Amino acid sequence: MSELSILTPPVVILDKSQMAENIGAVARVMANFGLSELRLVAPRDGWPQERAWATASGADWVLEGVRVFETVAEAIADLQVVHAATARPRETRQPVRTPRETARTLYDDRASGLNVGLLFGGERAGLETSDIALCQGIVTIPIDPRHQSLNLAQAVAINAYEWRATVLDAPPPNFREAEPPADGALTLGMYEHLERELDAAGFFHPPEKFRSMSQNLRVMLGRAAFTAQEVATFRGVITALSKGRGRVLARLAAESKPVDE
């Protein structure tokens, strides 16, 4: 029981939630299993929504602490490890785990001082591939293929239960000795810096391939789990290469100038 007071549970992020009742139901199951921090990304009907309190069944502290963001990138900016809950990987190659495996991974990461979270999509459309590409793993619930309908609160409840069971039953956590990975804001800044320079160099061709190519790059680089220092080093490499390209272009322009008679 002492571990429960030591480890802060994962943050729960709901992307583009449509119904206040579902947000309240999520708050209720979070409270059931000891999770308390809920973040909303662009809720359809804004926030706060009175109907959420009715279905939260007294889990008021979860709803009162809700923070609202415009994008997933902003909502996970201070987190170093985020797992996206989705029924299928969708063109990405992050590790795919069950809720039980994910709970153990998050437990070890949280015990090592990392800020961790679970990202859930909206009731109808789920998560965008571009948002999944910002995460470090995928959590998929192994439900029976004959009936794959699972509502939002149920999905959160299963993952929240596995977290609590892991905290109560797991052996001592596996502590990291290495420097922790950079948070979401630093990582996203690196991605966008690289993409700007690659775009200027004509890498994204044809232009309609930009979205899929950039997502593949983000997933590939995300698997490396760069530390903050490694992000700074990699951005330095990008800057050096872009400046070098500028010098080459200037030299070519000078060489192409006509010689005065």
XYZ file of C-alpha atoms in Angstrom:
261
model
C 0.000 0.000 0.000
C 2.923 2.362 0.590
C 3.724 2.353 -3.130
C 0.357 3.968 -3.819
C 1.373 7.043 -1.863
C 4.795 7.218 -3.536
C 4.010 6.869 -7.240
C 1.919 9.521 -8.955
C -0.462 7.759 -11.355
C -0.438 8.407 -15.108
C -2.182 11.458 -16.494
C -5.300 10.624 -18.528
C -5.793 12.671 -21.708
C -9.084 12.618 -23.634
C -8.897 13.935 -27.196
C -11.982 15.640 -28.679
C -14.499 14.163 -26.255
C -18.060 14.612 -27.464
C -20.305 13.961 -24.487
C -20.160 15.427 -21.002
C -21.613 12.205 -19.611
C -18.629 10.252 -20.938
C -16.173 12.686 -19.365
C -17.968 12.261 -16.047
C -17.918 8.476 -16.392
C -14.171 8.606 -17.071
C -13.667 10.734 -13.940
C -15.649 8.168 -11.946
C -13.507 5.173 -12.983
C -10.321 7.188 -12.557
C -11.326 7.856 -8.964
C -12.191 4.176 -8.494
C -8.603 3.186 -9.235
C -6.698 6.111 -7.762
C -5.990 8.210 -10.869
C -6.691 11.906 -10.453
C -5.265 14.073 -13.244
C -7.546 14.448 -16.269
C -6.756 16.588 -19.318
C -9.151 17.401 -22.151
C -8.157 18.290 -25.703
C -10.698 20.408 -27.589
C -13.876 18.971 -25.993
C -16.748 19.377 -28.447
C -19.028 21.286 -26.071
C -16.340 23.204 -24.194
C -15.605 23.004 -20.482
C -16.888 22.905 -17.775
C -20.040 20.925 -18.571
C -22.564 20.482 -15.788
C -23.730 17.052 -16.994
C -20.265 15.611 -16.331
C -20.712 16.039 -12.579
C -23.931 14.017 -12.630
C -22.253 10.924 -14.082
C -19.057 11.295 -12.026
C -20.943 9.987 -8.966
C -19.023 12.144 -6.520
C -15.585 12.059 -8.157
C -15.639 15.850 -8.056
C -11.925 16.304 -7.382
C -11.063 14.781 -10.744
C -13.407 17.104 -12.646
C -12.430 20.165 -10.644
C -8.787 19.603 -11.552
C -9.401 19.227 -15.312
C -7.073 21.167 -17.612
C -8.110 21.965 -21.186
C -5.786 22.175 -24.203
C -6.266 22.962 -27.873
C -4.045 20.186 -29.238
C -2.663 16.827 -28.165
C 0.869 18.195 -28.562
C 0.133 20.884 -25.961
C -1.562 18.424 -23.611
C 1.453 16.081 -23.515
C 4.168 18.740 -23.701
C 5.386 18.098 -20.132
C 5.175 14.287 -20.364
C 8.103 12.077 -21.329
C 6.231 8.828 -21.942
C 2.717 8.618 -23.395
C 0.865 5.517 -24.562
C -1.963 5.925 -27.071
C -5.026 3.718 -26.621
C -6.166 2.538 -30.037
C -7.581 -0.627 -31.534
C -5.035 -0.711 -34.353
C -1.526 0.690 -34.910
C -2.537 2.746 -37.994
C 0.591 2.996 -40.093
C 2.920 3.439 -37.129
C 5.545 1.163 -35.632
C 5.509 1.945 -31.943
C 5.517 -0.970 -29.515
C 2.005 -2.434 -29.126
C 1.158 -3.697 -25.628
C -1.825 -4.907 -23.644
C -3.072 -2.749 -20.757
C -1.248 -5.048 -18.313
C 2.054 -4.752 -20.161
C 1.558 -1.008 -20.512
C 0.873 -0.630 -16.803
C 4.166 -2.330 -15.954
C 6.054 -0.142 -18.424
C 4.450 3.018 -17.047
C 5.132 1.830 -13.502
C 8.849 1.484 -14.189
C 8.977 4.809 -16.010
C 7.082 6.623 -13.253
C 9.258 5.053 -10.571
C 12.255 6.462 -12.441
C 10.858 9.971 -12.182
C 9.350 10.286 -15.650
C 6.031 12.020 -16.270
C 3.711 9.512 -17.952
C 0.271 9.517 -19.519
C -2.446 7.572 -21.324
C -4.056 9.144 -24.393
C -7.594 8.212 -25.485
C -9.396 9.303 -28.658
C -12.887 10.672 -29.132
C -15.958 8.482 -29.042
C -16.486 8.330 -32.794
C -13.237 8.975 -34.652
C -10.590 7.768 -32.198
C -7.079 9.167 -32.446
C -5.423 10.819 -35.422
C -2.353 9.031 -36.727
C -0.411 12.289 -36.373
C -1.176 12.330 -32.631
C -0.322 8.660 -32.197
C 3.044 9.450 -33.800
C 3.815 11.767 -30.857
C 3.489 8.875 -28.386
C 6.023 6.287 -27.278
C 3.770 3.237 -27.369
C 0.329 1.870 -28.206
C -1.992 0.116 -25.770
C -4.600 -2.195 -27.290
C -7.271 -4.000 -25.282
C -7.542 -7.656 -26.378
C -11.318 -7.795 -26.728
C -13.211 -10.546 -28.563
C -13.291 -9.809 -32.321
C -16.955 -10.867 -32.474
C -17.959 -7.716 -30.569
C -15.388 -4.931 -30.531
C -17.599 -2.149 -29.213
C -16.041 -0.627 -26.103
C -17.016 2.757 -24.726
C -14.576 5.411 -23.558
C -15.071 4.948 -19.825
C -14.654 1.170 -20.151
C -11.353 1.611 -21.965
C -10.095 3.999 -19.290
C -11.333 1.685 -16.523
C -9.434 -1.335 -17.861
C -6.187 0.604 -18.085
C -6.725 2.263 -14.698
C -7.402 -1.121 -13.076
C -4.204 -2.598 -14.537
C -2.213 0.368 -13.225
C -3.553 -0.073 -9.688
C -3.076 -3.842 -9.757
C 0.509 -3.374 -10.941
C 1.287 -0.876 -8.194
C -0.157 -3.188 -5.554
C 1.369 -6.442 -6.806
C 4.547 -5.588 -8.719
C 8.040 -6.292 -7.398
C 10.353 -3.320 -6.832
C 10.440 -1.062 -9.905
C 13.215 -1.188 -12.468
C 14.984 2.104 -11.941
C 16.656 3.843 -14.875
C 20.317 4.711 -14.547
C 20.469 6.745 -17.746
C 19.282 10.308 -18.243
C 15.497 10.376 -18.846
C 14.058 11.081 -22.287
C 13.101 14.621 -23.271
C 9.542 15.767 -22.685
C 6.947 16.201 -25.414
C 7.577 19.907 -25.975
C 11.308 19.474 -26.627
C 10.716 16.444 -28.823
C 8.045 18.189 -30.895
C 10.326 21.195 -31.366
C 13.008 18.872 -32.747
C 10.543 17.232 -35.137
C 9.285 20.557 -36.459
C 12.834 21.937 -36.841
C 13.881 18.915 -38.886
C 10.732 19.036 -41.017
C 11.202 22.733 -41.836
C 14.737 22.160 -43.049
C 13.844 19.018 -44.974
C 10.972 20.875 -46.626
C 13.322 23.702 -47.625
C 15.688 21.111 -49.101
C 12.925 19.552 -51.199
C 12.807 16.270 -49.262
C 9.002 16.081 -49.112
C 8.253 15.269 -52.734
C 5.609 15.146 -53.947
C 4.075 17.688 -51.527
C 1.019 15.530 -50.816
C 3.356 12.998 -49.185
C 4.372 15.481 -46.481
C 1.941 14.205 -43.824
C 2.752 10.508 -44.129
C 6.505 11.085 -44.501
C 6.669 13.412 -41.488
C 4.677 10.940 -39.357
C 7.068 8.135 -40.305
C 10.031 10.316 -39.359
C 8.481 11.166 -35.994
C 7.797 7.540 -35.150
C 11.309 6.520 -36.194
C 12.984 9.250 -34.143
C 10.596 8.714 -31.236
C 11.823 5.156 -30.780
C 15.267 6.554 -29.982
C 13.881 8.254 -26.834
C 16.285 11.220 -27.104
C 17.328 12.885 -23.875
C 17.139 16.674 -23.593
C 20.871 16.895 -24.327
C 20.526 14.619 -27.344
C 17.675 16.775 -28.650
C 19.895 19.848 -28.358
C 22.733 18.030 -30.137
C 20.489 16.797 -32.924
C 19.052 20.274 -33.462
C 22.589 21.584 -33.640
C 23.302 19.038 -36.378
C 20.203 20.183 -38.285
C 21.254 23.832 -37.984
C 24.807 23.070 -39.152
C 23.525 21.173 -42.167
C 21.081 23.931 -43.099
C 23.797 26.581 -42.871
C 26.058 24.411 -44.986
C 23.335 24.129 -47.589
C 23.049 27.911 -47.625
C 26.780 28.313 -48.249
C 26.638 25.829 -51.126
C 23.711 27.643 -52.720
C 25.479 31.002 -52.366
C 28.617 29.584 -53.975
C 26.658 28.096 -56.864
C 24.839 31.392 -57.384
C 28.145 33.248 -57.469
C 29.639 30.795 -59.930
C 26.665 31.147 -62.246
C 26.952 34.942 -62.537
C 28.116 36.096 -65.990
C 31.651 37.438 -66.144
C 31.836 41.091 -67.161
C 33.421 41.643 -70.571
